[in-house]
PDB file of C-alpha atoms in Angstrom:
ATOM      1  CA  LEU A   1      17.903  12.335  23.601  1.00 79.00           C
ATOM      2  CA  ARG A   2      19.112   8.976  24.872  1.00 84.00           C
ATOM      3  CA  GLU A   3      15.530   7.962  25.650  1.00 84.00           C
ATOM      4  CA  VAL A   4      14.444   9.022  22.164  1.00 81.00           C
ATOM      5  CA  TRP A   5      17.237   6.910  20.674  1.00 84.00           C
ATOM      6  CA  ASP A   6      16.264   3.928  22.845  1.00 85.00           C
ATOM      7  CA  ARG A   7      12.687   4.224  21.561  1.00 81.00           C
ATOM      8  CA  ARG A   8      13.523   4.967  17.931  1.00 83.00           C
ATOM      9  CA  GLU A   9      11.264   2.136  16.739  1.00 88.00           C
ATOM     10  CA  LEU A  10       8.316   3.969  18.285  1.00 82.00           C
ATOM     11  CA  LEU A  11       9.461   7.172  16.596  1.00 85.00           C
ATOM     12  CA  TRP A  12       9.500   5.509  13.157  1.00 88.00           C
ATOM     13  CA  PHE A  13       6.179   3.791  13.816  1.00 88.00           C
ATOM     14  CA  LEU A  14       4.479   7.076  14.760  1.00 85.00           C
ATOM     15  CA  ALA A  15       5.985   8.869  11.754  1.00 88.00           C
ATOM     16  CA  TRP A  16       4.819   6.117   9.392  1.00 87.00           C
ATOM     17  CA  ARG A  17       1.377   6.128  11.027  1.00 87.00           C
ATOM     18  CA  ASP A  18       1.099   9.881  10.378  1.00 85.00           C
ATOM     19  CA  VAL A  19       1.908   9.339   6.692  1.00 83.00           C
ATOM     20  CA  LYS A  20      -0.656   6.550   6.343  1.00 84.00           C
ATOM     21  CA  VAL A  21      -3.371   8.498   8.181  1.00 84.00           C
ATOM     22  CA  ARG A  22      -2.746  11.609   6.065  1.00 80.00           C
ATOM     23  CA  TYR A  23      -3.600   9.812   2.823  1.00 76.00           C
ATOM     24  CA  LYS A  24      -5.839   6.989   4.050  1.00 79.00           C
ATOM     25  CA  GLN A  25      -9.227   8.152   2.809  1.00 74.00           C
ATOM     26  CA  THR A  26      -8.188  10.551   0.082  1.00 74.00           C
ATOM     27  CA  ALA A  27      -9.152   9.861  -3.500  1.00 73.00           C
ATOM     28  CA  LEU A  28      -5.840  11.099  -4.877  1.00 76.00           C
ATOM     29  CA  GLY A  29      -3.599   9.796  -2.070  1.00 73.00           C
ATOM     30  CA  LEU A  30       0.064  10.677  -2.395  1.00 75.00           C
ATOM     31  CA  SER A  31      -0.751  12.683  -5.540  1.00 81.00           C
ATOM     32  CA  TRP A  32      -1.454  15.598  -3.202  1.00 79.00           C
ATOM     33  CA  ALA A  33       2.291  15.759  -2.545  1.00 80.00           C
ATOM     34  CA  VAL A  34       2.672  16.482  -6.281  1.00 85.00           C
ATOM     35  CA  ILE A  35      -0.386  18.686  -6.817  1.00 86.00           C
ATOM     36  CA  ALA A  36       0.280  21.132  -3.958  1.00 86.00           C
ATOM     37  CA  PRO A  37       3.806  22.216  -4.967  1.00 86.00           C
ATOM     38  CA  LEU A  38       2.811  22.412  -8.635  1.00 88.00           C
ATOM     39  CA  ALA A  39      -0.165  24.609  -7.752  1.00 88.00           C
ATOM     40  CA  GLY A  40       2.028  26.861  -5.599  1.00 84.00           C
ATOM     41  CA  MET A  41       4.595  27.063  -8.390  1.00 85.00           C
ATOM     42  CA  PHE A  42       1.887  28.045 -10.875  1.00 89.00           C
ATOM     43  CA  VAL A  43       0.480  30.774  -8.603  1.00 88.00           C
ATOM     44  CA  PHE A  44       3.874  32.279  -7.734  1.00 85.00           C
ATOM     45  CA  SER A  45       5.142  32.060 -11.316  1.00 84.00           C
ATOM     46  CA  THR A  46       2.011  33.781 -12.555  1.00 86.00           C
ATOM     47  CA  LEU A  47       1.871  36.489  -9.876  1.00 83.00           C
ATOM     48  CA  PHE A  48       5.552  37.301  -9.480  1.00 81.00           C
ATOM     49  CA  GLY A  49       6.968  36.094 -12.782  1.00 76.00           C
ATOM     50  CA  ARG A  50       4.393  37.188 -15.339  1.00 79.00           C
ATOM     51  CA  ILE A  51       2.244  39.851 -13.733  1.00 85.00           C
ATOM     52  CA  ALA A  52       4.781  41.595 -11.463  1.00 75.00           C
ATOM     53  CA  ARG A  53       7.708  40.709 -13.747  1.00 78.00           C
ATOM     54  CA  MET A  54      10.077  40.070 -10.863  1.00 76.00           C
ATOM     55  CA  PRO A  55      13.495  38.767 -11.934  1.00 71.00           C
ATOM     56  CA  SER A  56      14.229  35.124 -11.172  1.00 75.00           C
ATOM     57  CA  ASP A  57      18.032  35.171 -11.150  1.00 77.00           C
ATOM     58  CA  GLY A  58      18.271  33.918 -14.726  1.00 79.00           C
ATOM     59  CA  LEU A  59      16.205  30.800 -14.026  1.00 84.00           C
ATOM     60  CA  PRO A  60      12.764  30.006 -15.374  1.00 86.00           C
ATOM     61  CA  SER A  61      10.324  31.454 -12.870  1.00 84.00           C
ATOM     62  CA  SER A  62       8.653  28.089 -12.303  1.00 86.00           C
ATOM     63  CA  VAL A  63      11.940  26.506 -11.178  1.00 87.00           C
ATOM     64  CA  PHE A  64      12.921  29.566  -9.151  1.00 87.00           C
ATOM     65  CA  TYR A  65       9.703  29.737  -7.138  1.00 85.00           C
ATOM     66  CA  MET A  66       9.206  26.007  -6.790  1.00 89.00           C
ATOM     67  CA  ALA A  67      12.700  25.614  -5.312  1.00 87.00           C
ATOM     68  CA  GLY A  68      11.741  27.933  -2.469  1.00 85.00           C
ATOM     69  CA  LEU A  69       8.204  26.676  -2.030  1.00 88.00           C
ATOM     70  CA  VAL A  70       9.154  23.003  -1.704  1.00 90.00           C
ATOM     71  CA  LEU A  71      11.225  23.577   1.419  1.00 91.00           C
ATOM     72  CA  TRP A  72       8.871  26.227   2.817  1.00 90.00           C
ATOM     73  CA  ARG A  73       5.904  23.919   2.430  1.00 91.00           C
ATOM     74  CA  TYR A  74       7.747  21.209   4.359  1.00 93.00           C
ATOM     75  CA  PHE A  75       8.605  23.683   7.122  1.00 94.00           C
ATOM     76  CA  ALA A  76       5.058  25.043   7.388  1.00 93.00           C
ATOM     77  CA  ARG A  77       3.390  21.614   7.409  1.00 92.00           C
ATOM     78  CA  SER A  78       5.899  20.236   9.912  1.00 94.00           C
ATOM     79  CA  LEU A  79       5.397  23.215  12.179  1.00 95.00           C
ATOM     80  CA  GLU A  80       1.636  22.810  12.030  1.00 93.00           C
ATOM     81  CA  SER A  81       1.816  19.057  12.648  1.00 91.00           C
ATOM     82  CA  ALA A  82       4.303  19.409  15.501  1.00 92.00           C
ATOM     83  CA  SER A  83       2.277  22.125  17.214  1.00 93.00           C
ATOM     84  CA  ASN A  84      -0.843  19.930  17.144  1.00 90.00           C
ATOM     85  CA  SER A  85       0.923  16.655  17.938  1.00 89.00           C
ATOM     86  CA  LEU A  86       0.573  16.600  21.722  1.00 87.00           C
ATOM     87  CA  VAL A  87      -3.125  17.464  21.641  1.00 87.00           C
ATOM     88  CA  GLY A  88      -3.748  14.995  18.824  1.00 85.00           C
ATOM     89  CA  ASN A  89      -2.073  12.155  20.711  1.00 80.00           C
ATOM     90  CA  MET A  90      -3.404  12.985  24.182  1.00 83.00           C
ATOM     91  CA  ALA A  91      -5.042   9.563  24.599  1.00 81.00           C
ATOM     92  CA  VAL A  92      -1.725   7.779  24.128  1.00 82.00           C
ATOM     93  CA  LEU A  93       0.273  10.297  26.150  1.00 79.00           C
ATOM     94  CA  THR A  94      -1.909   9.883  29.246  1.00 81.00           C
ATOM     95  CA  LYS A  95      -1.766   6.064  29.204  1.00 84.00           C
ATOM     96  CA  VAL A  96       1.785   5.107  28.237  1.00 80.00           C
ATOM     97  CA  TYR A  97       5.122   6.612  29.198  1.00 83.00           C
ATOM     98  CA  TYR A  98       7.559   7.526  26.477  1.00 78.00           C
ATOM     99  CA  PRO A  99       9.638  10.654  25.852  1.00 83.00           C
ATOM    100  CA  ARG A 100       7.238  13.403  24.839  1.00 83.00           C
ATOM    101  CA  LEU A 101       9.761  14.681  22.311  1.00 87.00           C
ATOM    102  CA  ILE A 102       8.968  11.657  20.135  1.00 89.00           C
ATOM    103  CA  THR A 103       5.479  12.922  19.302  1.00 89.00           C
ATOM    104  CA  PRO A 104       6.415  16.284  17.689  1.00 91.00           C
ATOM    105  CA  LEU A 105       9.568  14.770  16.196  1.00 93.00           C
ATOM    106  CA  SER A 106       7.545  12.040  14.476  1.00 92.00           C
ATOM    107  CA  ALA A 107       5.236  14.733  13.104  1.00 92.00           C
ATOM    108  CA  CYS A 108       8.234  16.518  11.565  1.00 93.00           C
ATOM    109  CA  LEU A 109       9.733  13.296  10.213  1.00 93.00           C
ATOM    110  CA  SER A 110       6.488  12.230   8.531  1.00 91.00           C
ATOM    111  CA  GLY A 111       6.621  15.353   6.370  1.00 90.00           C
ATOM    112  CA  LEU A 112       9.884  14.136   4.839  1.00 93.00           C
ATOM    113  CA  VAL A 113       7.889  11.775   2.619  1.00 91.00           C
ATOM    114  CA  ASP A 114       6.008  14.690   1.058  1.00 90.00           C
ATOM    115  CA  LEU A 115       9.245  16.654   0.816  1.00 93.00           C
ATOM    116  CA  ALA A 116      10.952  13.808  -1.055  1.00 93.00           C
ATOM    117  CA  VAL A 117       8.073  13.572  -3.535  1.00 91.00           C
ATOM    118  CA  ALA A 118       7.970  17.363  -4.012  1.00 92.00           C
ATOM    119  CA  PHE A 119      11.753  17.472  -4.446  1.00 93.00           C
ATOM    120  CA  GLY A 120      11.449  14.825  -7.152  1.00 93.00           C
ATOM    121  CA  VAL A 121       8.848  16.975  -8.890  1.00 93.00           C
ATOM    122  CA  LEU A 122      11.204  19.960  -8.591  1.00 92.00           C
ATOM    123  CA  LEU A 123      13.959  17.955 -10.288  1.00 92.00           C
ATOM    124  CA  LEU A 124      11.552  17.004 -13.080  1.00 93.00           C
ATOM    125  CA  VAL A 125      10.465  20.636 -13.565  1.00 92.00           C
ATOM    126  CA  ALA A 126      14.131  21.712 -13.626  1.00 92.00           C
ATOM    127  CA  ALA A 127      14.961  18.988 -16.161  1.00 93.00           C
ATOM    128  CA  TRP A 128      11.948  20.041 -18.278  1.00 93.00           C
ATOM    129  CA  HIS A 129      13.377  23.561 -18.463  1.00 91.00           C
ATOM    130  CA  GLY A 130      16.925  22.298 -19.053  1.00 91.00           C
ATOM    131  CA  VAL A 131      18.209  23.577 -15.721  1.00 89.00           C
ATOM    132  CA  ILE A 132      21.164  21.632 -14.370  1.00 88.00           C
ATOM    133  CA  PRO A 133      21.504  21.889 -10.577  1.00 85.00           C
ATOM    134  CA  ALA A 134      24.680  23.593  -9.377  1.00 84.00           C
ATOM    135  CA  TRP A 135      27.164  21.823  -7.134  1.00 89.00           C
ATOM    136  CA  THR A 136      25.738  23.797  -4.223  1.00 86.00           C
ATOM    137  CA  SER A 137      22.629  21.622  -4.528  1.00 85.00           C
ATOM    138  CA  LEU A 138      24.615  19.034  -2.609  1.00 90.00           C
ATOM    139  CA  LEU A 139      23.971  21.208   0.446  1.00 91.00           C
ATOM    140  CA  ALA A 140      20.223  20.507   0.214  1.00 90.00           C
ATOM    141  CA  PRO A 141      20.296  17.948   3.070  1.00 93.00           C
ATOM    142  CA  LEU A 142      21.676  20.651   5.371  1.00 95.00           C
ATOM    143  CA  TRP A 143      18.806  22.976   4.423  1.00 93.00           C
ATOM    144  CA  VAL A 144      16.335  20.173   5.072  1.00 94.00           C
ATOM    145  CA  LEU A 145      17.954  19.513   8.459  1.00 96.00           C
ATOM    146  CA  MET A 146      17.707  23.213   9.323  1.00 95.00           C
ATOM    147  CA  ALA A 147      14.041  23.262   8.305  1.00 93.00           C
ATOM    148  CA  LEU A 148      13.381  20.129  10.372  1.00 95.00           C
ATOM    149  CA  LEU A 149      15.118  21.520  13.454  1.00 95.00           C
ATOM    150  CA  SER A 150      13.455  24.924  13.069  1.00 95.00           C
ATOM    151  CA  SER A 151       9.975  23.457  12.733  1.00 94.00           C
ATOM    152  CA  LEU A 152      10.662  21.086  15.622  1.00 94.00           C
ATOM    153  CA  GLY A 153      11.943  23.872  17.874  1.00 94.00           C
ATOM    154  CA  VAL A 154       9.057  26.229  17.255  1.00 94.00           C
ATOM    155  CA  GLY A 155       6.614  23.308  17.152  1.00 93.00           C
ATOM    156  CA  LEU A 156       7.747  22.096  20.593  1.00 92.00           C
ATOM    157  CA  ALA A 157       7.043  25.480  22.128  1.00 93.00           C
ATOM    158  CA  LEU A 158       3.699  25.821  20.360  1.00 93.00           C
ATOM    159  CA  SER A 159       2.626  22.264  21.223  1.00 92.00           C
ATOM    160  CA  ALA A 160       3.083  23.016  24.915  1.00 90.00           C
ATOM    161  CA  VAL A 161       1.065  26.225  24.595  1.00 91.00           C
ATOM    162  CA  ASN A 162      -1.553  24.391  22.505  1.00 90.00           C
ATOM    163  CA  ILE A 163      -2.344  22.108  25.436  1.00 88.00           C
ATOM    164  CA  LYS A 164      -3.643  25.065  27.438  1.00 89.00           C
ATOM    165  CA  TYR A 165      -4.816  27.401  24.660  1.00 88.00           C
ATOM    166  CA  ARG A 166      -6.398  25.593  21.728  1.00 85.00           C
ATOM    167  CA  ASP A 167      -6.297  28.796  19.684  1.00 87.00           C
ATOM    168  CA  VAL A 168      -2.789  27.775  18.654  1.00 88.00           C
ATOM    169  CA  ALA A 169      -4.219  25.175  16.283  1.00 87.00           C
ATOM    170  CA  GLN A 170      -6.157  27.927  14.491  1.00 89.00           C
ATOM    171  CA  ALA A 171      -3.371  30.498  14.596  1.00 90.00           C
ATOM    172  CA  VAL A 172      -0.439  28.438  13.307  1.00 91.00           C
ATOM    173  CA  PRO A 173      -1.637  27.976   9.690  1.00 89.00           C
ATOM    174  CA  PHE A 174      -2.546  31.655   9.537  1.00 90.00           C
ATOM    175  CA  LEU A 175       0.796  32.735  11.009  1.00 89.00           C
ATOM    176  CA  THR A 176       2.856  30.489   8.728  1.00 89.00           C
ATOM    177  CA  GLN A 177       1.051  31.945   5.721  1.00 85.00           C
ATOM    178  CA  LEU A 178       1.857  35.467   6.929  1.00 86.00           C
ATOM    179  CA  TRP A 179       5.392  34.387   7.783  1.00 85.00           C
ATOM    180  CA  MET A 180       5.934  33.163   4.232  1.00 82.00           C
ATOM    181  CA  TYR A 181       4.972  36.512   2.732  1.00 78.00           C
ATOM    182  CA  ALA A 182       6.840  38.469   5.415  1.00 80.00           C
ATOM    183  CA  THR A 183      10.102  36.586   4.844  1.00 75.00           C
ATOM    184  CA  ILE A 184       9.981  36.073   1.102  1.00 62.00           C
ATOM    185  CA  VAL A 185      12.944  37.490  -0.759  1.00 53.00           C
ATOM    186  CA  ILE A 186      11.855  38.952  -4.041  1.00 53.00           C
ATOM    187  CA  PRO A 187      14.741  40.436  -6.031  1.00 46.00           C
ATOM    188  CA  PHE A 188      14.065  43.925  -7.285  1.00 42.00           C
ATOM    189  CA  SER A 189      15.954  45.249 -10.274  1.00 38.00           C
TER     190      SER A 189
END
């Protein structure tokens, strides 16, 4: 960790590079950070709120589902990026020495930009519906830290396996999608 701290400028540079590369040649750019959570909110609100009529704890279903999807989307994308980070940066890793932890960590940190934009959209959707966040919302940074550490931990293990077995890159998006549906908490009344 001391070496990571000593090379923190490299960490920030790699994280910023990941953000710039992600949106470099897209027509909509950072708008994708708004479109994706809104689309997920629409699908979940329609499927679980209107069709299945699942209760949403007294909240509008769009706010209820978007609150969960914003953090899950960050976790899933960070896990995918971290698991592919060593293979994606192999050219740099074989030429220059730096702590290998920096590469997956920068992949997880770059997702914080999308998370911040999506969280802003969540606040706008909540304000649109007249929902005032509870005082427990102040704990959101702890949840983000847990998501970051969880995606980094699993991503570190998967990135090492991905070096030998490239199937990991194909399996991780599939497994995170299954994981989301396997761990979702849908209140039944």
